Amino acid sequence: MSEKQIRVLVAKPGLDGHDRGAKVIARALRDAGMEVIYSGLRQTPEQIVAAAVQEDVDVVAMSLLSGAHNHLFPKVVKLLAEEGSEDVLVLGGGVIPDADIPYLKENGIAEVFTPGTPTGKVIEYIKNNVRQA
Amino acid sequence: MYDKEKLKEISLSKEEWEKGQVAKTLSRFKERKENFETTSGITVERLYTPLENQDTDYMKDLGMPGEYPYTRGVQPTMYRGRFWTMRQYAGFATAEDSNKRYRYLLDQGQTGLSVAFDLPTQIGYDSDAEIAQGEIGKVGVAIDTLQDMETLFNQIPLDKVSTSMTINAPASVLLAMYIAVAEKQGVTPDKLQGTIQNDILKEYAARGTYIYPPEPSMRLITNIFEFCSKNVPNWNTISISGYHIREAGSTAAQEVAFTLADGIAYVDAAIKAGLDVDGFAGRLSFFFNAHNDLLEEVAKFRVARRLWAKIMRERFGAKNPRSWMLRFHTQTGGSTLTAQQPENNIVRVAIQTLAAVLGGTQSLHTNSKDEALALPSEESVRIALRTQQIVAYESGVCDTIDPLAGSYYVESLTNEIEKKALEYIEKIDALGGAAKAIEQGYIQKEIADSSYAYQKEVEANERIVVGMNKFQVEEKPIEGLLRVDPSVGEAQVKKLKALKESRDNVAVKSKLSVLREAAKTDANLMPYILDAVRVYASEGEICDVMREIFGEYRPVEIL
Amino acid sequence: MELVQKALKGNRRAIARLISITENEEKEAVTALREMFPLTGKAHIVGITGPPGSGKSTMTDKLVKELRKRGKKVAILAVDPASPFSGGAILGDRVRMSDLNLDEGVYIRSLSTRGKLGGLSKATHYAVKILDACGFDYIFIETVGVGQSEVDIIKTADSILVVTVPGLGDDIQAIKAGILEIGDIFIVNKADRDGANRVVIELEMMLGLNAEKDEWDHPILMTVASENKGIIEVVESVIRHKEHLDKTGLLGKRRRERLETEVLELVVQNMARYVNEKFVKGGSFQEEIDKLVRKENDPYTLVQSILADTVK
Ligand code: B12
Ligand SMILES: Nc1nc2c(ncn2[C@@H]2O[C@H](COP(=O)(O)OP(=O)(O)OP(=O)(O)O)[C@@H](O)[C@H]2O)c(=O)[nH]1
Ligand SMILES: [Mg+2]
């Protein structure tokens, strides 16, 4: 009866307005049985972390196609840690050059999903890597 | 258009063919799919004949190029006169870097400029704003003040080149800067040619670089219409854009419908503001997408022209033929391009180029093969430009006007898309027009639904994307991608700081406060903005003044 | 419990964790709730309901901003329905309130109905208790006024705001009749649209029919939430209603009723669960059913013996 549902914050950091991918991901996660909260556009890392903490999400899934990922993603990880939420799975996706991925991973982004990723792959990754209650 | 007897004959023979030849073949070989559909969900028949077009009235529905309803094109000679303007959208890093790229492109035979601004500039923030950090110069050029604009067009004669600027919420400010740079080059505003995008409705619906709420935004737009009709007569004051709507996931039919609905809203607003329709309508321009479904795309462009002509003449009572003409820029479909096997994108872009040209575009941007990876490198932009040149000079499709007209299929598709688009436009009218439909999230929801449906089709392999869900290979790392140096941000901030210290700050303050007062009235703001940019008030400062008075838009986020 | 102590000091992560723990009915849930129960009873609970898209979230956002100006700490529970197919949900209210994200005096939590009967109101009851104990002055609960379970949750609020809008077609009919009866304050939002006056008149007529049950005047207010118009009047009405409840002793009555429902619901659910675990999953259920099929026993005797065993 008390089956735990995965809660995800799909977030759009920075000034980037590309939201097609974020919306696709949000709907796909919903259809996979997850509870999805969407941050809306133009969120600062502080706003994203506040929402993640208050909603007690298991996953923060950030979509960014404007090239500001190296600046914004690690900030979110850092602020989450400051709140004591280091067990939250932080994912990134969008147009992110392969060359940047190692840096992002070093900075706490668990995985990065680039164009052409089937949403099923994202769902599987989340199910396998989300924190256990 | 066809003789009744002949049609009967065709009908009988088609029936026989279906029952005989076709049935026989089908009993042995099934067709690839049970249903064939265009991306807009229009059923595609096995065969088109005059039967499907029997209601077409040539003069009423098609007419002659350069004549109402312009289905066949807006000019009487089309590409036999001159080709479309080849205009590659470009801009990154600093004004110096972008200036170099523009001069390279002009050297390579490009015929017009198209400026991409970075996101802080598009959203009215200076490079020294906290929120701009990490975004400066990343996806376009950073312009803070007139100084940057002077650098951007250094050694580019503004009376010779036509410039398109993708700028919306702060369009008034960037247009003012352009006029001011021209002044310094000794070029008067009446000599300027180009376009500002200035289309706020699709920012709310699909693109996301809004600043102010709809009402003051529409006021700024009509201010520009009015100012330009008097001072910059050759300027296209708006580029009503379906491109972004399509890229956000809409179908082809939705693209035309939502774009024309936006167009209707702008014309309504301008008329309400007291402008005469024939005084501004001739300077309205459009911007569409070209995707892979070649014939559907061609039909879409033809529909757009025909519908707009009818709307302007019948709905708005425009009298000047120029007001009826839908002139448009096209860009190939970025979202059709894949990160996998990027060379395949060259072929896709070639097909899309053909669609745009066969559809009668006035100008074209072709996307680069590295579209899904990064901003295009110099090499990949060159290939993209060459693709246009090959279609123009080698393919032969430019030698006669609207060569696909009369194709049973294309004419039928044209009618079908028109029907779908009209249904949408009626629905939007019923909701109170495009602005209201967007406020209620209707348009966003339609787009998001189509986008998700598309994604699911691709993932179910019902729709094949070559190299992505079929015919895959082991991908190798890609070399030579463009990278914007992160130090660009710091340099830009430094430059801005220095300027803010050296300029006449008393003048800046006074021009800004005059602008603030004017914003509270219903005065045309263009002259005030022009005064402010001339004394090097920054874009962010000017936009902040208007933020104070107008407030900021809160998006209707629809999932 | 350490988590409870942290939550009581205002740590949002702890509050958030506790809400999850109770929502998922994890082991520590009861311990935590026991510890917090004595501290409850101070918050004023405001239910806000109405048809989809009527502006409930926008309204809540604005009401909360006004209460913040008055120095109140506010929590919001935004409830959205789960997809009946996947059980997943897009919880879309928060995005309308994103300005409040960084306000230290505000806590927002989105909840999904999770497609479980009664599960929703239970989770909401728990969350309200936690937030109340943690010292929020006001707790807003937003639900769409459609399903019965939503009505049940809203019923438990101290003040019930019913939001409607012009142009719903059948106008008032679109709000559940049951909700009309329990509303304390009626709001005609989107008064910038045509027909707002007509909705007010219709509401007046329908409420008139319901005659006066108590001295409360059931105000009908017009607002344009998106433009922050009429918001102060709504806040004033909520405060006035709160005072009214205090003065008339109705508050105590409502809260007593709320406890009654809560206890009954919990009993029923716990029994159902006990029976399910003990007999259906873990016990001799199938054999007992076999006996019924063979007519060796009858269902009524079986039920009695199951119940006797449960309450033993
Ligand atoms: C569509 C599009 C647009 C549309 C956006 C519509 C919308 N509402 O989203 C429009 C036309 C408006 C647009 C505008 C611009 N664009 Co654009 N756009 C694209 C394009 C062609 C496709 C993106 C897309 O939506 N694909 C479809 C979706 C479903 O895929 P996706 O987002 O990649 O998501 C998938 C994966 O990446 C992953 N994923 C994505 N996010 C996440 C998050 C998580 C957590 C996970 C797990 C997975 C995941 O899963 C998804 C499913 O597979 C890309 C190029 C490309 N082909 O990728 C350029 C691109 C992103 N755009 C670009 C640019 C520069 C712009 C502009 C800034 C141009 C300008 N200067 O004005 C503007 C400004 C937009 C703004 N406000 O920010 C550049 C960015 C360059 C860079 N980062 O270095 C690109 C790469 C094109 C290019 N090569 O120049 N654009
Ligand atoms: N014109 C107008 N629009 C409003 C008003 N209040 C809210 N809206 C808009 O109505 C839409 C829906 O508002 P929400 O606040 O999400 O409505 P809701 O009732 O919470 O919606 P759900 O939670 O989905 O049922 C948004 O686009 C708001 O901006 C108003 O007073 N006038
Ligand atoms: Mg809501």
Coordinates of N, CA, C and O in Angstrom, one line a residue, chain C residues 188-310:
Chain C
V188 N -15.2 35.2 -7.3 CA -15.4 35.1 -8.8 C -14.1 35.7 -9.3 O -13.9 36.9 -9.3
N189 N -13.2 34.8 -9.7 CA -11.9 35.3 -10.2 C -12.0 35.5 -11.7 O -13.0 35.2 -12.4
K190 N -10.9 36.1 -12.3 CA -10.9 36.5 -13.7 C -12.1 37.4 -14.0 O -12.8 37.4 -15.0
A191 N -12.3 38.4 -13.1 CA -13.3 39.4 -13.2 C -13.0 40.3 -14.3 O -13.8 41.2 -14.7
D192 N -11.8 40.2 -14.9 CA -11.5 41.0 -16.1 C -12.2 40.5 -17.3 O -12.2 41.1 -18.4
R193 N -12.9 39.3 -17.2 CA -13.6 38.8 -18.3 C -15.1 39.1 -18.2 O -15.6 39.4 -17.2
D194 N -15.7 39.0 -19.4 CA -17.2 39.3 -19.4 C -17.9 38.3 -18.6 O -17.6 37.2 -18.5
G195 N -19.0 38.8 -17.9 CA -19.9 37.9 -17.3 C -19.7 37.7 -15.8 O -20.4 36.9 -15.2
A196 N -18.7 38.4 -15.2 CA -18.4 38.2 -13.8 C -19.6 38.6 -12.9 O -20.0 37.9 -12.0
N197 N -20.2 39.7 -13.3 CA -21.4 40.2 -12.5 C -22.5 39.1 -12.5 O -23.1 38.9 -11.5
R198 N -22.7 38.5 -13.7 CA -23.7 37.5 -13.7 C -23.4 36.3 -12.8 O -24.3 35.8 -12.1
V199 N -22.2 35.9 -12.7 CA -21.8 34.8 -11.9 C -22.1 35.2 -10.4 O -22.6 34.4 -9.6
V200 N -21.8 36.5 -10.1 CA -22.0 36.9 -8.7 C -23.5 36.8 -8.4 O -23.9 36.3 -7.3
I201 N -24.4 37.2 -9.3 CA -25.8 37.2 -9.1 C -26.3 35.8 -8.9 O -27.0 35.4 -8.0
E202 N -25.8 34.9 -9.8 CA -26.2 33.5 -9.7 C -25.8 32.9 -8.4 O -26.5 32.2 -7.7
L203 N -24.6 33.2 -7.9 CA -24.1 32.7 -6.7 C -25.0 33.2 -5.5 O -25.4 32.5 -4.6
E204 N -25.3 34.5 -5.6 CA -26.2 35.1 -4.5 C -27.5 34.3 -4.4 O -28.0 34.0 -3.4
M205 N -28.0 34.0 -5.6 CA -29.3 33.3 -5.6 C -29.2 31.9 -5.0 O -30.0 31.5 -4.2
M206 N -28.2 31.2 -5.5 CA -28.0 29.9 -5.0 C -27.7 29.8 -3.5 O -28.2 28.9 -2.8
L207 N -26.9 30.8 -3.0 CA -26.6 30.8 -1.6 C -27.8 31.2 -0.8 O -28.0 30.7 0.3
G208 N -28.6 32.1 -1.3 CA -29.8 32.5 -0.7 C -30.7 31.3 -0.4 O -31.3 31.2 0.7
L209 N -30.7 30.4 -1.4 CA -31.6 29.2 -1.2 C -31.1 28.4 0.0 O -31.9 27.8 0.6
N210 N -29.8 28.4 0.2 CA -29.3 27.6 1.3 C -29.6 28.1 2.6 O -29.2 27.6 3.6
A211 N -30.3 29.3 2.7 CA -30.7 29.9 3.9 C -29.5 30.1 4.9 O -28.5 29.5 4.8
E212 N -29.7 30.9 5.9 CA -28.7 31.1 6.9 C -28.6 30.0 7.9 O -29.6 29.7 8.6
K213 N -27.5 29.3 8.0 CA -27.3 28.3 9.0 C -26.7 28.9 10.2 O -26.9 28.5 11.3
D214 N -25.9 29.9 10.0 CA -25.2 30.6 11.1 C -25.2 32.0 10.8 O -25.7 32.5 9.8
E215 N -24.5 32.8 11.6 CA -24.4 34.3 11.3 C -23.5 34.7 10.2 O -23.4 35.8 9.9
W216 N -22.7 33.7 9.8 CA -21.7 34.1 8.8 C -22.3 34.5 7.5 O -23.3 33.9 7.0
D217 N -21.8 35.6 6.9 CA -22.5 36.2 5.7 C -22.1 35.7 4.4 O -22.6 36.1 3.4
H218 N -21.2 34.7 4.3 CA -20.8 34.1 3.0 C -20.5 35.1 2.0 O -21.2 35.2 1.0
P219 N -19.4 35.9 2.1 CA -19.2 37.0 1.2 C -18.9 36.4 -0.2 O -18.3 35.3 -0.4
I220 N -19.3 37.2 -1.2 CA -18.9 36.8 -2.6 C -18.0 38.0 -3.1 O -18.5 39.1 -3.2
L221 N -16.8 37.6 -3.5 CA -15.8 38.7 -3.9 C -15.4 38.5 -5.3 O -15.3 37.4 -5.8
M222 N -15.1 39.6 -6.0 CA -14.6 39.6 -7.3 C -13.1 39.9 -7.3 O -12.6 40.8 -6.6
T223 N -12.3 39.1 -8.1 CA -10.9 39.3 -8.1 C -10.3 39.1 -9.5 O -11.0 38.5 -10.4
V224 N -9.2 39.7 -9.7 CA -8.4 39.4 -10.9 C -7.0 39.0 -10.3 O -6.1 39.8 -10.1
A225 N -6.9 37.7 -10.0 CA -5.7 37.2 -9.3 C -4.4 37.6 -10.1 O -3.5 38.0 -9.5
S226 N -4.5 37.4 -11.4 CA -3.3 37.6 -12.2 C -2.8 39.0 -12.1 O -1.6 39.3 -12.3
E227 N -3.7 40.0 -11.7 CA -3.3 41.4 -11.6 C -3.3 41.8 -10.2 O -3.3 43.0 -9.9
N228 N -3.4 40.9 -9.2 CA -3.4 41.2 -7.8 C -4.6 42.1 -7.4 O -4.5 42.9 -6.5
K229 N -5.7 42.0 -8.1 CA -6.8 42.9 -7.8 C -7.8 42.1 -6.9 O -8.2 41.0 -7.2
G230 N -8.2 42.8 -5.9 CA -9.2 42.2 -5.0 C -8.7 41.3 -3.9 O -9.4 40.6 -3.2
I231 N -7.3 41.2 -3.9 CA -6.7 40.2 -3.0 C -6.8 40.6 -1.6 O -7.1 39.8 -0.7
I232 N -6.6 41.9 -1.3 CA -6.7 42.3 0.1 C -8.1 42.0 0.7 O -8.2 41.5 1.8
E233 N -9.1 42.2 -0.1 CA -10.5 41.9 0.4 C -10.6 40.4 0.7 O -11.2 40.1 1.7
V234 N -10.0 39.6 -0.1 CA -10.1 38.1 0.2 C -9.3 37.9 1.6 O -9.9 37.2 2.4
V235 N -8.1 38.4 1.7 CA -7.4 38.2 2.9 C -8.2 38.7 4.1 O -8.3 38.0 5.2
E236 N -8.8 39.9 4.0 CA -9.6 40.4 5.1 C -10.7 39.5 5.4 O -11.1 39.3 6.6
S237 N -11.4 39.0 4.4 CA -12.5 38.1 4.7 C -12.0 36.8 5.4 O -12.8 36.3 6.3
V238 N -10.9 36.3 5.0 CA -10.4 35.1 5.7 C -10.1 35.4 7.2 O -10.5 34.6 8.0
I239 N -9.5 36.6 7.4 CA -9.3 36.9 8.8 C -10.6 37.1 9.6 O -10.7 36.7 10.7
R240 N -11.5 37.7 8.9 CA -12.8 38.0 9.5 C -13.5 36.6 9.8 O -14.1 36.4 10.9
H241 N -13.4 35.7 8.9 CA -14.0 34.4 9.1 C -13.3 33.6 10.3 O -13.9 33.0 11.1
K242 N -12.0 33.8 10.3 CA -11.2 33.2 11.4 C -11.7 33.7 12.8 O -12.0 32.9 13.7
E243 N -11.9 35.0 12.8 CA -12.4 35.7 14.1 C -13.8 35.2 14.4 O -14.2 34.9 15.5
H244 N -14.6 35.1 13.3 CA -16.0 34.6 13.5 C -16.0 33.2 14.1 O -16.7 32.9 15.0
L245 N -15.1 32.3 13.6 CA -15.1 31.0 14.1 C -14.7 30.9 15.5 O -15.2 30.2 16.3
D246 N -13.7 31.8 15.9 CA -13.2 31.9 17.3 C -14.4 32.3 18.2 O -14.6 31.7 19.2
K247 N -15.0 33.4 17.8 CA -16.0 34.0 18.6 C -17.2 33.1 18.8 O -17.7 33.0 19.9
T248 N -17.6 32.4 17.8 CA -18.8 31.6 17.9 C -18.6 30.2 18.4 O -19.5 29.4 18.5
G249 N -17.3 29.9 18.6 CA -17.0 28.6 19.1 C -17.0 27.5 18.0 O -16.9 26.3 18.2
L250 N -17.3 28.0 16.8 CA -17.3 27.1 15.6 C -16.0 26.4 15.3 O -15.9 25.3 14.8
L251 N -15.0 27.1 15.6 CA -13.6 26.6 15.3 C -13.4 25.3 16.1 O -13.0 24.3 15.5
G252 N -13.7 25.3 17.4 CA -13.6 24.1 18.2 C -14.4 23.0 17.6 O -14.0 21.9 17.5
K253 N -15.6 23.3 17.1 CA -16.5 22.4 16.6 C -16.0 21.7 15.3 O -15.9 20.5 15.2
R254 N -15.5 22.6 14.4 CA -14.9 22.1 13.2 C -13.8 21.2 13.4 O -13.6 20.2 12.8
R255 N -12.9 21.6 14.4 CA -11.7 20.8 14.6 C -12.1 19.5 15.2 O -11.4 18.5 15.0
R256 N -13.1 19.5 16.1 CA -13.5 18.3 16.7 C -14.0 17.3 15.6 O -13.6 16.1 15.6
E257 N -14.8 17.9 14.7 CA -15.3 17.1 13.6 C -14.2 16.5 12.8 O -14.2 15.4 12.3
R258 N -13.2 17.3 12.6 CA -12.0 16.9 11.8 C -11.3 15.7 12.5 O -11.0 14.8 11.8
L259 N -11.2 15.8 13.8 CA -10.5 14.7 14.5 C -11.4 13.4 14.4 O -10.9 12.3 14.1
E260 N -12.7 13.6 14.5 CA -13.6 12.5 14.3 C -13.4 11.8 13.0 O -13.1 10.6 13.0
T261 N -13.5 12.6 11.9 CA -13.3 12.0 10.6 C -11.9 11.3 10.5 O -11.8 10.2 9.9
E262 N -10.9 12.0 11.0 CA -9.6 11.4 10.8 C -9.5 10.1 11.5 O -9.0 9.1 11.0
V263 N -9.9 10.0 12.7 CA -9.8 8.8 13.5 C -10.6 7.7 12.8 O -10.1 6.6 12.6
L264 N -11.8 8.0 12.4 CA -12.6 7.0 11.7 C -12.0 6.5 10.4 O -11.9 5.3 10.2
E265 N -11.5 7.4 9.7 CA -10.8 7.0 8.4 C -9.6 6.1 8.7 O -9.4 5.1 8.0
L266 N -8.8 6.5 9.7 CA -7.6 5.7 10.0 C -8.0 4.3 10.5 O -7.4 3.4 10.1
V267 N -9.0 4.3 11.3 CA -9.4 3.0 11.8 C -9.8 2.1 10.6 O -9.4 1.0 10.5
V268 N -10.7 2.6 9.8 CA -11.1 1.8 8.6 C -10.0 1.4 7.8 O -9.8 0.2 7.4
Q269 N -9.1 2.3 7.5 CA -7.9 2.0 6.6 C -7.0 1.0 7.3 O -6.5 0.0 6.7
N270 N -6.8 1.1 8.6 CA -5.9 0.2 9.2 C -6.5 -1.2 9.3 O -5.8 -2.2 9.2
M271 N -7.8 -1.2 9.5 CA -8.4 -2.5 9.6 C -8.3 -3.2 8.2 O -8.0 -4.4 8.1
A272 N -8.6 -2.4 7.2 CA -8.6 -3.0 5.8 C -7.2 -3.5 5.6 O -7.0 -4.6 5.0
R273 N -6.2 -2.7 6.0 CA -4.8 -3.2 5.7 C -4.5 -4.5 6.5 O -3.9 -5.4 6.0
Y274 N -4.9 -4.5 7.8 CA -4.7 -5.6 8.6 C -5.3 -6.9 8.0 O -4.6 -7.9 7.9
V275 N -6.5 -6.7 7.6 CA -7.2 -7.8 7.0 C -6.5 -8.3 5.8 O -6.3 -9.5 5.6
N276 N -6.1 -7.3 5.0 CA -5.5 -7.7 3.8 C -4.2 -8.4 4.0 O -3.9 -9.5 3.4
E277 N -3.4 -7.9 5.0 CA -2.1 -8.6 5.2 C -2.3 -9.9 5.9 O -1.6 -10.9 5.5
K278 N -3.1 -9.9 6.9 CA -3.3 -11.1 7.7 C -4.0 -12.3 7.0 O -3.6 -13.4 7.0
F279 N -5.1 -11.9 6.3 CA -5.9 -13.0 5.7 C -5.6 -13.2 4.2 O -5.4 -14.2 3.7
V280 N -5.7 -12.0 3.5 CA -5.6 -12.1 2.0 C -4.3 -12.6 1.5 O -4.1 -13.5 0.8
K281 N -3.3 -11.9 2.0 CA -1.9 -12.2 1.5 C -1.3 -13.3 2.3 O -0.8 -14.3 1.8
G282 N -1.4 -13.2 3.6 CA -0.6 -14.1 4.4 C -1.3 -15.3 5.0 O -0.8 -16.2 5.6
G283 N -2.7 -15.3 4.9 CA -3.4 -16.3 5.7 C -4.1 -17.3 4.9 O -3.7 -17.7 3.8
S284 N -5.2 -17.7 5.4 CA -5.9 -18.9 4.9 C -7.1 -18.4 4.0 O -8.1 -19.1 3.9
F285 N -7.0 -17.3 3.5 CA -8.1 -16.6 2.8 C -8.7 -17.6 1.7 O -9.9 -17.8 1.6
Q286 N -7.7 -18.1 0.8 CA -8.2 -18.9 -0.3 C -8.9 -20.2 0.2 O -9.9 -20.5 -0.4
E287 N -8.4 -20.7 1.2 CA -9.0 -21.9 1.7 C -10.4 -21.6 2.3 O -11.4 -22.4 2.0
E288 N -10.5 -20.4 2.9 CA -11.8 -20.1 3.4 C -12.8 -19.8 2.3 O -14.0 -20.2 2.4
I289 N -12.3 -19.3 1.2 CA -13.2 -19.0 0.0 C -13.6 -20.4 -0.6 O -14.8 -20.6 -1.0
D290 N -12.6 -21.3 -0.6 CA -12.9 -22.7 -1.1 C -14.1 -23.3 -0.3 O -15.0 -23.8 -0.9
K291 N -14.0 -23.0 1.0 CA -15.1 -23.6 1.8 C -16.5 -23.0 1.4 O -17.5 -23.7 1.4
L292 N -16.4 -21.7 1.1 CA -17.7 -21.0 0.7 C -18.2 -21.7 -0.6 O -19.4 -21.9 -0.8
V293 N -17.3 -21.9 -1.5 CA -17.6 -22.5 -2.8 C -18.3 -23.8 -2.6 O -19.3 -24.2 -3.2
R294 N -17.7 -24.6 -1.7 CA -18.2 -25.9 -1.4 C -19.5 -25.9 -0.5 O -20.0 -26.9 -0.1
K295 N -19.8 -24.6 -0.1 CA -21.0 -24.5 0.7 C -20.8 -25.0 2.1 O -21.7 -25.4 2.8
E296 N -19.6 -25.1 2.5 CA -19.3 -25.6 3.9 C -19.4 -24.5 4.9 O -19.4 -24.8 6.1
N297 N -19.4 -23.3 4.4 CA -19.5 -22.1 5.3 C -20.3 -21.1 4.5 O -20.5 -21.2 3.3
D298 N -20.7 -20.0 5.2 CA -21.4 -18.9 4.5 C -20.6 -17.6 4.7 O -19.9 -17.5 5.7
P299 N -20.7 -16.7 3.8 CA -19.9 -15.5 3.8 C -20.1 -14.7 5.1 O -19.1 -14.1 5.7
Y300 N -21.3 -14.7 5.7 CA -21.6 -13.9 6.8 C -20.9 -14.4 8.1 O -20.3 -13.6 8.9
T301 N -20.9 -15.7 8.3 CA -20.1 -16.2 9.4 C -18.7 -16.0 9.2 O -18.0 -15.6 10.2
L302 N -18.2 -16.1 8.0 CA -16.7 -15.9 7.8 C -16.4 -14.4 8.1 O -15.4 -14.2 8.9
V303 N -17.2 -13.5 7.7 CA -16.9 -12.1 8.0 C -16.8 -11.8 9.5 O -15.9 -11.2 10.0
Q304 N -17.8 -12.4 10.2 CA -17.8 -12.2 11.6 C -16.6 -12.7 12.3 O -16.0 -12.1 13.2
S305 N -16.1 -13.9 11.8 CA -15.0 -14.4 12.5 C -13.7 -13.6 12.1 O -12.8 -13.5 12.9
I306 N -13.7 -13.1 10.9 CA -12.5 -12.2 10.5 C -12.5 -11.0 11.4 O -11.5 -10.6 12.0
L307 N -13.7 -10.4 11.6 CA -13.7 -9.2 12.4 C -13.4 -9.5 13.8 O -12.7 -8.7 14.5
A308 N -13.9 -10.6 14.3 CA -13.7 -10.9 15.7 C -12.2 -11.0 15.9 O -11.6 -10.5 16.9
D309 N -11.5 -11.6 14.9 CA -10.1 -11.8 15.0 C -9.3 -10.4 15.0 O -8.3 -10.2 15.7
T310 N -9.8 -9.5 14.1 CA -9.2 -8.3 13.9 C -9.2 -7.4 15.2 O -8.2 -6.7 15.5

